[in-house]
mmCIF file of C-alpha atoms in Angstrom:
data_model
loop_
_atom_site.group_PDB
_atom_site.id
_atom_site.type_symbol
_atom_site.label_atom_id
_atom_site.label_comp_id
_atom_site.label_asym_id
_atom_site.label_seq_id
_atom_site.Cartn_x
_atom_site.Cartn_y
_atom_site.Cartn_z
ATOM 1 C CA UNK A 9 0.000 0.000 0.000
ATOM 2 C CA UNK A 10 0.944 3.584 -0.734
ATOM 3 C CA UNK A 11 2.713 4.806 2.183
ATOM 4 C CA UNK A 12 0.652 7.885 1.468
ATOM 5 C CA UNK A 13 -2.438 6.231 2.279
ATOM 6 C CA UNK A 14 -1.389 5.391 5.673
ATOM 7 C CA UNK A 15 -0.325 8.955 6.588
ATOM 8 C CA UNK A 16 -3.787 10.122 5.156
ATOM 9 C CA UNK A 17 -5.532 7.748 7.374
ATOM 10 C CA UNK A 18 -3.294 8.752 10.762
ATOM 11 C CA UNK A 19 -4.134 12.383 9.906
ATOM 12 C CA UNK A 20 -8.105 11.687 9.374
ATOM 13 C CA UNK A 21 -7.907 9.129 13.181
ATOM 14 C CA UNK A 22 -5.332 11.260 14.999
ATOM 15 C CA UNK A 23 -5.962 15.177 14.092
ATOM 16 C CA UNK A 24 -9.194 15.396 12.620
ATOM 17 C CA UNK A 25 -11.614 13.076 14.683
ATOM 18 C CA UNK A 26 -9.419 12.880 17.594
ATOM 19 C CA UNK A 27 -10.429 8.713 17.524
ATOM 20 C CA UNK A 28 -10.620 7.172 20.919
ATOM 21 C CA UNK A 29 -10.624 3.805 22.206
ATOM 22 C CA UNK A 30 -14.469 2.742 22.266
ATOM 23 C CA UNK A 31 -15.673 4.945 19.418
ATOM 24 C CA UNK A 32 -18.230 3.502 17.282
ATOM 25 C CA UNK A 33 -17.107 5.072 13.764
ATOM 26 C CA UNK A 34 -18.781 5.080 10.096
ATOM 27 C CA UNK A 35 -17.254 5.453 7.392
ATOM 28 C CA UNK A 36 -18.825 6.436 4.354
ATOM 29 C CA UNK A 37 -17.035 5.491 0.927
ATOM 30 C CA UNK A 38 -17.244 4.614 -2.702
ATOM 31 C CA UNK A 39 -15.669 1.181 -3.016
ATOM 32 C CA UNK A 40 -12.918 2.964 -5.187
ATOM 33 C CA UNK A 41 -11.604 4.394 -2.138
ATOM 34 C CA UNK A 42 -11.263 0.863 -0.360
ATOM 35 C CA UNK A 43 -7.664 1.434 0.229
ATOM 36 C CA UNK A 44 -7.910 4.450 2.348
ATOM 37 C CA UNK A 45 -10.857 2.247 3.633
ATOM 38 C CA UNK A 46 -8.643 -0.226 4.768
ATOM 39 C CA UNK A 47 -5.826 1.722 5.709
ATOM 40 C CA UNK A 48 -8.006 3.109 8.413
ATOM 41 C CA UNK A 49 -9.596 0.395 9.605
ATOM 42 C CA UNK A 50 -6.384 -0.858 10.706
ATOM 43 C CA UNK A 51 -5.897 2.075 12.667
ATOM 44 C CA UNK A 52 -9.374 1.757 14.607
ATOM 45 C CA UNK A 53 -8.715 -1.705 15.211
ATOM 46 C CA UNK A 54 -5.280 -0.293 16.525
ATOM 47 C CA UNK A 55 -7.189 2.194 18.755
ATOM 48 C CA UNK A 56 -9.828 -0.247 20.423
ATOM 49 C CA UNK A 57 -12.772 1.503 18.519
ATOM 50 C CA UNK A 58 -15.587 -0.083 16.147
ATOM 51 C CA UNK A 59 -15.928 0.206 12.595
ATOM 52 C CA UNK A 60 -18.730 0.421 9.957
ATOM 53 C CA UNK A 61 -18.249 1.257 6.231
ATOM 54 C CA UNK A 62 -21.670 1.706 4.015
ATOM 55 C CA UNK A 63 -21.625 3.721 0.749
ATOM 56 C CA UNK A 64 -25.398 5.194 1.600
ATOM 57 C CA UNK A 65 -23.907 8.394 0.469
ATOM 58 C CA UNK A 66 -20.918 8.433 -1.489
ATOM 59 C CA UNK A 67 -22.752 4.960 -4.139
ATOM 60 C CA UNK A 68 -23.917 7.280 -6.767
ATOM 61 C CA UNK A 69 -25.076 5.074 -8.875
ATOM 62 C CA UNK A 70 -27.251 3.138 -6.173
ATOM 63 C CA UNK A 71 -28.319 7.200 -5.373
ATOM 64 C CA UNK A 72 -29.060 7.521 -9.014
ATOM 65 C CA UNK A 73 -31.165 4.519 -9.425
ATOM 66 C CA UNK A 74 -33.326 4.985 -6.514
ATOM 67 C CA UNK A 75 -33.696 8.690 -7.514
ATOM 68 C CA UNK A 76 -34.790 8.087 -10.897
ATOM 69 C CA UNK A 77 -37.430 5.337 -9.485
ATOM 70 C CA UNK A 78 -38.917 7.425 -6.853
ATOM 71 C CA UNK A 79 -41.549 10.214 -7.054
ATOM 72 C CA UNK A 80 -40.896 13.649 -4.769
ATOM 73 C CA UNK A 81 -42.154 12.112 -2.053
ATOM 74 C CA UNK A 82 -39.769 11.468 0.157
ATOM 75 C CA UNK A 83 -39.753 10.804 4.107
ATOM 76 C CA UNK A 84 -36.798 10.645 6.744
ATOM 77 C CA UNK A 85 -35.126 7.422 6.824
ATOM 78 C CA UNK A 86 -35.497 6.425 9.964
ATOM 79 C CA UNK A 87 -33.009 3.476 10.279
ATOM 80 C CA UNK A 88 -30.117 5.441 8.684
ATOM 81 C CA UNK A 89 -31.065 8.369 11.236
ATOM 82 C CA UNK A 90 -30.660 5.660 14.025
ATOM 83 C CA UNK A 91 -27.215 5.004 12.522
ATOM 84 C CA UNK A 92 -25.883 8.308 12.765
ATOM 85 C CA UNK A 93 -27.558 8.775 16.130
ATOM 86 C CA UNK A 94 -25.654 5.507 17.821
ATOM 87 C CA UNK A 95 -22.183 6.495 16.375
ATOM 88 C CA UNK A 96 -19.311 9.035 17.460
ATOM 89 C CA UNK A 97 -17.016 9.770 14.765
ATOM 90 C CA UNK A 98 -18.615 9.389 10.707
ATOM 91 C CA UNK A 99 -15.648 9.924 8.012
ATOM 92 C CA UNK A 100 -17.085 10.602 4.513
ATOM 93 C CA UNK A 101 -14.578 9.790 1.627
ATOM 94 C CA UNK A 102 -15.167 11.283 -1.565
ATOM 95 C CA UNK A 103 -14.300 8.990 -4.795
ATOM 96 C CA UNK A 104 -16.116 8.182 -7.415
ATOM 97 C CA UNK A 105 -16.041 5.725 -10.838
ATOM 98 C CA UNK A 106 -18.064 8.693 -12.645
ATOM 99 C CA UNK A 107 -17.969 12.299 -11.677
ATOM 100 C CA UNK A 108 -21.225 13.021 -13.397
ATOM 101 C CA UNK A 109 -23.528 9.640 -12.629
ATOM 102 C CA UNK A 110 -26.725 11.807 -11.219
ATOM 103 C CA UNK A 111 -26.533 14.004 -14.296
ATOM 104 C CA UNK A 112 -29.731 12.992 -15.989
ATOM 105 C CA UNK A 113 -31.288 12.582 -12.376
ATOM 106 C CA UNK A 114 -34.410 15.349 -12.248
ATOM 107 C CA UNK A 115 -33.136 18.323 -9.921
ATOM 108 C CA UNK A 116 -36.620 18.241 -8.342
ATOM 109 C CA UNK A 117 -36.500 14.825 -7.011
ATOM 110 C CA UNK A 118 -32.903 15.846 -5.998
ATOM 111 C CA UNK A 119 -33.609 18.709 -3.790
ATOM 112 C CA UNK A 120 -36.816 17.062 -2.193
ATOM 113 C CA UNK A 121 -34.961 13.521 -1.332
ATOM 114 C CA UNK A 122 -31.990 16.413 0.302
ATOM 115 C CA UNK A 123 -34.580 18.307 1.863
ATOM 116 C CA UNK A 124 -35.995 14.882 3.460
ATOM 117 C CA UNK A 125 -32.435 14.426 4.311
ATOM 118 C CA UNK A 126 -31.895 16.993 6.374
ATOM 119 C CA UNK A 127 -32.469 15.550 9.964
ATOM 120 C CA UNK A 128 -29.321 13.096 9.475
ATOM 121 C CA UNK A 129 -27.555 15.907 7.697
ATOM 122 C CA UNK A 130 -27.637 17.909 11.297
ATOM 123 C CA UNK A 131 -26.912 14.885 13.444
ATOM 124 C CA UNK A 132 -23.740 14.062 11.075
ATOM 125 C CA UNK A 133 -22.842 17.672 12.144
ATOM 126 C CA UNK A 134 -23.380 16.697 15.898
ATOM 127 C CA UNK A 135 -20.767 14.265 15.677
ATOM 128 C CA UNK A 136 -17.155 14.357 15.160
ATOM 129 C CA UNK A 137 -16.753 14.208 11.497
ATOM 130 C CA UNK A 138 -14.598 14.468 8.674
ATOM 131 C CA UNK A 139 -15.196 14.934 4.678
ATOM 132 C CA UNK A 140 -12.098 13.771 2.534
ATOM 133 C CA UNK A 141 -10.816 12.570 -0.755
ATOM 134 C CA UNK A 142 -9.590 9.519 -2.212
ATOM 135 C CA UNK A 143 -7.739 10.241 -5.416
ATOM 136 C CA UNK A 144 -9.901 8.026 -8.116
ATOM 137 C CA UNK A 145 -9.137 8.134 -11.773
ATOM 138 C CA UNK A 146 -12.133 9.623 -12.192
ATOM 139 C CA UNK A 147 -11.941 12.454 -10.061
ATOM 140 C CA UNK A 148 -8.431 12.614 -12.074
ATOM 141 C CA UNK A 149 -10.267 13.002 -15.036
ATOM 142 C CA UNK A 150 -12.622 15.204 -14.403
ATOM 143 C CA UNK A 151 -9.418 17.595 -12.952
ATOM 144 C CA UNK A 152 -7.856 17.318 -16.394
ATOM 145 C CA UNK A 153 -4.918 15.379 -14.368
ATOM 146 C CA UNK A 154 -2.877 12.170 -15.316
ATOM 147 C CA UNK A 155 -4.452 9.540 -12.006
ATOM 148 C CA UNK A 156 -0.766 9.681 -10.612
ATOM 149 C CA UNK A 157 -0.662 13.625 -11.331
ATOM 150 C CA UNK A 158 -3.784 14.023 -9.347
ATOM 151 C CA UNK A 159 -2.532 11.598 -6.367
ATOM 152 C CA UNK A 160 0.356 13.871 -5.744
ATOM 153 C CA UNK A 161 -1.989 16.752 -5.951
ATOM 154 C CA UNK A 162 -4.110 15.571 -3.451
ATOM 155 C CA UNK A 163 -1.598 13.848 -0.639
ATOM 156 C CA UNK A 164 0.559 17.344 -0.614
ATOM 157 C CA UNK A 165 -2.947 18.750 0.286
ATOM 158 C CA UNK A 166 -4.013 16.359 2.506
ATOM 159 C CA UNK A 167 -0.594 14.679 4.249
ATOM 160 C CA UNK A 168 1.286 18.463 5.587
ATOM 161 C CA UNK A 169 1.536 20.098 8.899
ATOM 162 C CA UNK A 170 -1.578 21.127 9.765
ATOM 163 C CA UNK A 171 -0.529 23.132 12.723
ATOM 164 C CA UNK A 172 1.805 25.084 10.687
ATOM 165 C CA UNK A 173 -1.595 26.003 8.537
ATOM 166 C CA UNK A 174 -3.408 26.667 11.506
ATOM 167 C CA UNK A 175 -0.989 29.331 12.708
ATOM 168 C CA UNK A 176 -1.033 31.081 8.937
ATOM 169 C CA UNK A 177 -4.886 31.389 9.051
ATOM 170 C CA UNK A 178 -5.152 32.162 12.265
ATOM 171 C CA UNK A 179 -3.502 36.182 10.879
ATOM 172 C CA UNK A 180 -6.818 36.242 9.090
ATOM 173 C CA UNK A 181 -8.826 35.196 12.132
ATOM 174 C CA UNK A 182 -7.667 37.714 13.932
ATOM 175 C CA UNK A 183 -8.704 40.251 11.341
ATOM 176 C CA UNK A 184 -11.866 39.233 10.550
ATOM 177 C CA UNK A 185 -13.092 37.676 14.033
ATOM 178 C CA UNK A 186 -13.707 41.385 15.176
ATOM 179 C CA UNK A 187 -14.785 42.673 11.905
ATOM 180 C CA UNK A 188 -18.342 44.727 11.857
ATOM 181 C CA UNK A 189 -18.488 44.604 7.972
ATOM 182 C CA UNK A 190 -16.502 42.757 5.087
ATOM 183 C CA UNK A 191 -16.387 44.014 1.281
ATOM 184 C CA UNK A 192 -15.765 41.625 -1.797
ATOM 185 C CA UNK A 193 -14.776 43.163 -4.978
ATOM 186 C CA UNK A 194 -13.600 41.914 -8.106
ATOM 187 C CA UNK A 195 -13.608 43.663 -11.564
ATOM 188 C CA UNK A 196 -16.588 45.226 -12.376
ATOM 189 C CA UNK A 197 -18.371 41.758 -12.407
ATOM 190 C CA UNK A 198 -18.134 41.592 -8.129
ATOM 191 C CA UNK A 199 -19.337 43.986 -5.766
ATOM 192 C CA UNK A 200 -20.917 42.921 -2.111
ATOM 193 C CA UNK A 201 -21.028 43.621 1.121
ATOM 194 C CA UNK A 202 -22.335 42.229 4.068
ATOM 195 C CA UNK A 203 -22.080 42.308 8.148
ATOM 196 C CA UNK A 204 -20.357 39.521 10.566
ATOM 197 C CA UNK A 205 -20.795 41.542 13.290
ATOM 198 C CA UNK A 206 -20.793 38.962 16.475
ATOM 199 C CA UNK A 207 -20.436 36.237 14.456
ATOM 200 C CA UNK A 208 -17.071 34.359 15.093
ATOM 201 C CA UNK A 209 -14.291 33.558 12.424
ATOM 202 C CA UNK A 210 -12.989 29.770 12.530
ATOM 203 C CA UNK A 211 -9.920 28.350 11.068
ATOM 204 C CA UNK A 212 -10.069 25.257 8.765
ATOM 205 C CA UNK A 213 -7.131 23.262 9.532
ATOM 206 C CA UNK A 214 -7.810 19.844 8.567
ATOM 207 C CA UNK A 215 -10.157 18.940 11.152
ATOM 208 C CA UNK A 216 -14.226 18.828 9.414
ATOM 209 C CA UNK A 217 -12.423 19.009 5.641
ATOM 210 C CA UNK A 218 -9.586 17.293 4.663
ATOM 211 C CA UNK A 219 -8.102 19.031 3.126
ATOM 212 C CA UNK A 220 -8.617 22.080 5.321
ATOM 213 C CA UNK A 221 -6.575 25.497 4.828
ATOM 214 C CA UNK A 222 -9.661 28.183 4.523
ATOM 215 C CA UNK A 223 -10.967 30.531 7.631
ATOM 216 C CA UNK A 224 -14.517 31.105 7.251
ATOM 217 C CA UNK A 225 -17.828 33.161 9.074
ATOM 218 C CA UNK A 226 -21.635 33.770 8.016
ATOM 219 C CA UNK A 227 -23.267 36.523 7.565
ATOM 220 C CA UNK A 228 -25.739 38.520 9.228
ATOM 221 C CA UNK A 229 -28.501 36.897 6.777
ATOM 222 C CA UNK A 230 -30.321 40.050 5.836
ATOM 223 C CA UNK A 231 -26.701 42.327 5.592
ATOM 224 C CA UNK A 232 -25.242 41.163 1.826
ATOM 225 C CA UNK A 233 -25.873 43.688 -0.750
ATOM 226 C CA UNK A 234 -24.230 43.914 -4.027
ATOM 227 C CA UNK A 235 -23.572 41.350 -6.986
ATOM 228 C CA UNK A 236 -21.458 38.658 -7.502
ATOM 229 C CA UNK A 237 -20.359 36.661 -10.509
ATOM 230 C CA UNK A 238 -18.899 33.168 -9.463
ATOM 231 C CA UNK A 239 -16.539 32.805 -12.470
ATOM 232 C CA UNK A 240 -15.270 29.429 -11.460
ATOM 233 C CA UNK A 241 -17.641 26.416 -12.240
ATOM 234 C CA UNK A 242 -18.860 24.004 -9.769
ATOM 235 C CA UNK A 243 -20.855 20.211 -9.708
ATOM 236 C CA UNK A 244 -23.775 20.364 -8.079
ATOM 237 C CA UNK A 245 -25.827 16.854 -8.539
ATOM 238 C CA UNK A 246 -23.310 15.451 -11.197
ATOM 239 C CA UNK A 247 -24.389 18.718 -13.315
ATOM 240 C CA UNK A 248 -21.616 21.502 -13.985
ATOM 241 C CA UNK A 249 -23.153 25.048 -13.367
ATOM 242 C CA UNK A 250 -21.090 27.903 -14.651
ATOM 243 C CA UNK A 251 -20.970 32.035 -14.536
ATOM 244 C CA UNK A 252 -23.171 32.038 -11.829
ATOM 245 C CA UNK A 253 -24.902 35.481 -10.914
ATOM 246 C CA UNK A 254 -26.515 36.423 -8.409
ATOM 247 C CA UNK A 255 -28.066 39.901 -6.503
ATOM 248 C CA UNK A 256 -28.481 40.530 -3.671
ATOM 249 C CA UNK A 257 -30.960 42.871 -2.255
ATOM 250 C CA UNK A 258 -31.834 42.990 1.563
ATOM 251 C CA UNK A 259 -29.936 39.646 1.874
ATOM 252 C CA UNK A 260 -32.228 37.656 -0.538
ATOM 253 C CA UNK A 261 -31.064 37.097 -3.879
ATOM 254 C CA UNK A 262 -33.551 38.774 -5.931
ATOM 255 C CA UNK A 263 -32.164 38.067 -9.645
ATOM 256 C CA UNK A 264 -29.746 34.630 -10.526
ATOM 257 C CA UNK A 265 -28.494 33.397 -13.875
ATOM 258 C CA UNK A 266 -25.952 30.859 -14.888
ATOM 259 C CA UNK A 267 -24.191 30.186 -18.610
ATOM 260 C CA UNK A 268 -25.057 26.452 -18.004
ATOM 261 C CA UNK A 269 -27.894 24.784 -16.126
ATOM 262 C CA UNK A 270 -29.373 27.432 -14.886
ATOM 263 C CA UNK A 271 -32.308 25.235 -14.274
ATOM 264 C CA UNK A 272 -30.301 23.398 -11.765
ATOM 265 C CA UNK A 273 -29.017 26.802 -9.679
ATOM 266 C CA UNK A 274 -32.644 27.431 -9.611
ATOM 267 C CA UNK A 275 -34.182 24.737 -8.279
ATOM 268 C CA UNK A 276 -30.816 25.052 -5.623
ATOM 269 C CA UNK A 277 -32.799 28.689 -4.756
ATOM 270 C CA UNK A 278 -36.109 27.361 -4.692
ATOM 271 C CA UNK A 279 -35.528 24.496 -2.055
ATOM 272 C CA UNK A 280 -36.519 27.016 0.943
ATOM 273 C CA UNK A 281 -36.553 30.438 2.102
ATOM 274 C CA UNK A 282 -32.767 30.306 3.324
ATOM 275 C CA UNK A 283 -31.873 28.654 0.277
ATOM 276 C CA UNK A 284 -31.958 32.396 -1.231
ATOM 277 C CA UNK A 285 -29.741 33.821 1.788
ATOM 278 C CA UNK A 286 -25.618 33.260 1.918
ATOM 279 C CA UNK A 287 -24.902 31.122 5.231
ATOM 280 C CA UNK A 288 -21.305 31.384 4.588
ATOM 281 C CA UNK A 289 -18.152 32.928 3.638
ATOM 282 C CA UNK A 290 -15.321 31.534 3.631
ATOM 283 C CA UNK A 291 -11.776 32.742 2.049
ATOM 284 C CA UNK A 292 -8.875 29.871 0.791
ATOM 285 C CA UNK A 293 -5.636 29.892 2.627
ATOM 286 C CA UNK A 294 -4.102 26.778 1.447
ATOM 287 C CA UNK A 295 -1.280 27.584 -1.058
ATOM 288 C CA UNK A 296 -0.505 23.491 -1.522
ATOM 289 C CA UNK A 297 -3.660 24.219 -3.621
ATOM 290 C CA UNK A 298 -3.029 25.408 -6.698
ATOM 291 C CA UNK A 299 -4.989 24.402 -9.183
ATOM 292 C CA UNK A 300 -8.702 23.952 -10.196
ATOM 293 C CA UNK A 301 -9.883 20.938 -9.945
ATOM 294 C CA UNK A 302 -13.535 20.532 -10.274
ATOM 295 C CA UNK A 303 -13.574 19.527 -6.554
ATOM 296 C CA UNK A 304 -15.065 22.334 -3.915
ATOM 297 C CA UNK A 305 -13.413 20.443 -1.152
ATOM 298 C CA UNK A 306 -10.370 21.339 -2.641
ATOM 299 C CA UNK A 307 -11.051 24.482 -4.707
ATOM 300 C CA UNK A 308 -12.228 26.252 -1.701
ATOM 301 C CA UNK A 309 -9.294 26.300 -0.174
ATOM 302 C CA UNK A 310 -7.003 27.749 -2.840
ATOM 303 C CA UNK A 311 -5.240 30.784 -1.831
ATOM 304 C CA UNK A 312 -6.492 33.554 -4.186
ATOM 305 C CA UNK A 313 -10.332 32.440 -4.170
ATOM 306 C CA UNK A 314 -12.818 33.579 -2.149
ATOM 307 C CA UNK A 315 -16.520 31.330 -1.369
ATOM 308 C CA UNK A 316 -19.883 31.857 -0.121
ATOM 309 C CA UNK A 317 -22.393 29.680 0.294
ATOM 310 C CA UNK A 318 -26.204 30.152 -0.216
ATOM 311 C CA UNK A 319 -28.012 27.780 2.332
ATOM 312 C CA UNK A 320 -27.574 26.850 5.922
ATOM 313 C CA UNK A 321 -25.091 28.942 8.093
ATOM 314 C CA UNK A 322 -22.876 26.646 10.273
ATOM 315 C CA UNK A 323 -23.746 26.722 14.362
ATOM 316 C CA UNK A 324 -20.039 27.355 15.173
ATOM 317 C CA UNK A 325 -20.077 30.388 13.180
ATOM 318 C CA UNK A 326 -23.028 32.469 14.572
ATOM 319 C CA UNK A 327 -22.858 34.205 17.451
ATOM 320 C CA UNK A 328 -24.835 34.170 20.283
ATOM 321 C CA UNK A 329 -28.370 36.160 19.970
ATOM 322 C CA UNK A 330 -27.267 36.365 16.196
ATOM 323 C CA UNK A 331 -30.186 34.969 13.246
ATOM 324 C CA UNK A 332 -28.448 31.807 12.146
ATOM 325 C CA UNK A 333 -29.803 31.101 8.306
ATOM 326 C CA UNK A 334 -31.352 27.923 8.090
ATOM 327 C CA UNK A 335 -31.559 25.564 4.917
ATOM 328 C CA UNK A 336 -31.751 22.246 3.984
ATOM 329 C CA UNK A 337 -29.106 23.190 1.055
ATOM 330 C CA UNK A 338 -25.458 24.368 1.284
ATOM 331 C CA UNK A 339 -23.806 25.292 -1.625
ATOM 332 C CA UNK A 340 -20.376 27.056 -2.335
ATOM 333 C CA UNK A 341 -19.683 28.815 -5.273
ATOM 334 C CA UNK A 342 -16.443 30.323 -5.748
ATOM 335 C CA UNK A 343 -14.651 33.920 -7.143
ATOM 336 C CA UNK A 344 -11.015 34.002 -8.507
ATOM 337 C CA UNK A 345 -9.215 37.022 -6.576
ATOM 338 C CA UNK A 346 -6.343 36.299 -8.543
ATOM 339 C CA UNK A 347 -6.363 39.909 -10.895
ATOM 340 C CA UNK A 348 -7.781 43.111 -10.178
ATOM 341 C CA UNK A 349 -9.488 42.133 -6.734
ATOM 342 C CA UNK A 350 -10.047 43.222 -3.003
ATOM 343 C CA UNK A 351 -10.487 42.065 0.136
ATOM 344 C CA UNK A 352 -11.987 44.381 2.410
ATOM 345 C CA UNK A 353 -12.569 44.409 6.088
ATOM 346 C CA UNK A 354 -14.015 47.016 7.727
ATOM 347 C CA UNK A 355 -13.513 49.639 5.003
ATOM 348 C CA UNK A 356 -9.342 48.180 5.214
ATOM 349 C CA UNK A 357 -7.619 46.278 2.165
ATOM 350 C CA UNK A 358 -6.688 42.852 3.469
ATOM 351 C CA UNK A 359 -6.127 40.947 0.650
ATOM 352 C CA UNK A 360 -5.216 42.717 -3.060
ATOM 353 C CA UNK A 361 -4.997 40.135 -5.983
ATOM 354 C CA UNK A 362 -5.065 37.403 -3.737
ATOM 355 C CA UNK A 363 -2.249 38.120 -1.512
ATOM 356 C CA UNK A 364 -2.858 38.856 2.001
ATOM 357 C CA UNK A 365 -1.537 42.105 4.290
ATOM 358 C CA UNK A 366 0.424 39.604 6.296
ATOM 359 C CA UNK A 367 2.504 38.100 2.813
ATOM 360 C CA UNK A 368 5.701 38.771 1.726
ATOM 361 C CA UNK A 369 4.507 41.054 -1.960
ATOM 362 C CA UNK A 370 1.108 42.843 -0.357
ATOM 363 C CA UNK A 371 1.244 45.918 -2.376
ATOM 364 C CA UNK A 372 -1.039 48.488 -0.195
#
C-alpha cells in the first residue's frame, strides 16, 4: 500500500476526529476508495474503537437509481437516522467511478430527497466528522490530471503540517473575528457587502475538511448587498453550473443566472426560504492548492479564491443572539481574486490580488 495512504488515514484518526478507544465510527465510501478504507480500519482496530463502512452516500449510482425510481415524495429514513444517532465519529470519503452519474437525475427529485435528508444531515454535524478525498481516476479526469498527477496533488494537500496552517490562518482570524463589515470586490463583475458583526471567524485546519486550509464566518442573513459573478464552475448533482450570478438585495437574492444549467441553480434557490440567503463565507488559505480541480473540497481552499455559500449557516459560526440562516441546502460557489481584486474588512484592504496584508509582496 501507498505509504501515502497510511499517513492520510493517521491524519483523518489522529488530528481530525481525535479517535478514541471505544468509538463507534462510520465510514462512508465509494468502493474505489477501499484502500484508504482499509488503511483506516487498521488504525481503529489499533485504537480499540468499532468500525462500519456503508456507501449510503458516497454509491452514486445506487443514489441515481433509486432517484430516478422514486416520485418527490420522500420521508426521513429512519433506520439510517438511528445510525448516525448511535455512532461518534462518521468519516465521509469522496471517490467516485463517474464524476457526473446523477446528471440525468431530475433536480426536483434531488432537492426534495436532500430536503428529506436533512435531519441526518444535522446529526452528522453533531458528531465528530470528517469529509475527505480519495484520489480516483475519475476524479483525475474530471481535474484534467494524469491519475498519478492528481494523487500527488491531493496527498501534498491532505498529508502536511496542519498546525503550521493553523498558525497562517489564524492572521486572518484575527482580522476578521472582530470585523463589523466585510467588502468583496472583483472587476466590475463583483461587488458585495455584508455584516459579521458577532459572528465568530474559525480556522479550517484539517479537522471537518480534509483538506482544510480556509478561515470562514456567516453573515448577518439580511446584511449582503451587491452582486457577484462566481466565475469558477462548480458540480452540483453530477451537473456543472457555470458564470453564476446572483443579486443581492436585503440579503435575498432577488435576480440569478448561470451560462449552463441554470435550471439546476434554480431549483438550488427554490428548495426554501434560506436557500436564497448566503450562510457562509469563507476565504482559501491553502497555497498546496493550486490548481482547479472541479472539486469544492479542494477548490475552496485555494489561496487567491474567495466562497460563499447560499443555504444553511454553520452553528459554530453564529454568534450568540445572532439569526443563524437555516436551509436544507449548502452550496459554495467560488470567485477568482487572482487579478484586479479586493479584500476588504471594515472599510481596510486585506487581501489585493489574492495576496494577504500579512505576505511577503502585499502591495497596499
Amino acid at each position: 500500500m501507498d505509504p501515502r495512504i497510511r499517513e492520510h488515514a493517521e491524519i483523518i484518526a489522529n488530528h481530525s476526529v481525535d479517535l478514541e478507544a471505544g468509538d463507534n465510527v462510520v465510514i462512508d465510501a465509494h468502493p474505489v476508495a477501499e484502500d484508504l478504507v482499509v488503511a483506516l480500519h487498521e488504525v481503529i482496530g489499533d485504537r480499540g474503537a468499532n468500525p462500519i463502512t456503508t456507501s449510503q452516500r458516497t454509491g452514486k449510482r445506487q443514489q441515481r437509481a433509486y432517484l430516478r425510481a422514486a416520485d418527490d415524495e420522500f420521508e426521513t429514513p429512519e433506520h439510517e437516522l438511528a445510525l448516525v444517532k448511535n455512532t461518534d465519529v462518521y468519516i465521509a470519503i469522496r471517490a467516485t467511478d463517474n464524476a457526473t452519474q446523477t446528471s440525468d437525475v431530475d433536480p426536483e427529485i434531488s432537492a426534495a430527497h436532500q430536503q428529506a435528508h436533512r435531519p441526518i444531515l444535522e446529526e452528522r454535524l453533531s458528531k465528530r466528522w470528517c469529509l475527505t478525498q480519495f484520489p480516483a481516476p475519475a476524479n483525475a479526469q474530471l481535474a484534467e490530471m494524469s491519475t498519478d498527477g492528481y494523487e500527488n496533488f491531493v496527498w501534498d494537500a491532505v498529508n502536511k503540517d496542519w498546525e503550521a496552517q493553523r498558525a497562517h490562518q489564524e492572521h486572518m482570524v484575527e482580522i476578521m473575528d472582530p470585523a463589523e463589515e466585510i467588502r468583496i470586490k472583483s472587476g466590475d463583475t463583483t461587488d458585495v457587502t455584508m455584516s459579521v458583526a458577532g459572528n465568530p471567524t474559525l480556522n479550517d485546519h484539517g479537522e471537518h475538511n480534509l483538506p482544510g486550509g480556509e478561515v470562514f464566518t456567516a453573515p448577518q442573513p439580511d446584511s449582503v448587498e451587491g452582486a457577484v459573478l462566481f466565475d469558477m464552475p462548480l458540480y452540483h448533482q453530477g451537473r456543472e453550473i457555470t458564470d453564476v450570478s446572483l443579486e443581492f438585495e436585503g440579503g435575498e437574492v432577488v435576480s440569478h443566472s448561470a451560462a449552463k444549467n441554470e435550471d439546476v441553480l434554480t431549483e438550488v434557490l427554490n428548495t426554501d426560504d434560506g436557500a436564497r440567503r448566503l450562510g457562509e463565507l469563507g476565504i482559501g488559505m491553502n497555497r498546496d492548492i493550486d490548481q482547479f480541480t472541479y472539486n469544492m473540497l479542494f477548490d475552496e481552499k485555494m489561496g487567491d479564491t474567495v466562497h460563499m455559500a447560499v443555504g444553511r449557516a454553520y452553528d459554530d459560526t453564529v454568534g450568540e443572539g445572532n439569526e443563524a440562516n437555516d436551509s436544507a441546502v449548502h452550496v459554495d460557489m467560488i470567485v477568482d481574486m487572482s487579478e484586479d481584486s479586493v479584500i476588504e474588512v471594515d472599510g481596510e484592504v486585506v487581501q489585493r490580488d489574492g495576496t494577504f496584508r500579512f505576505e511577503d509582496g502585499f502591495e497596499e
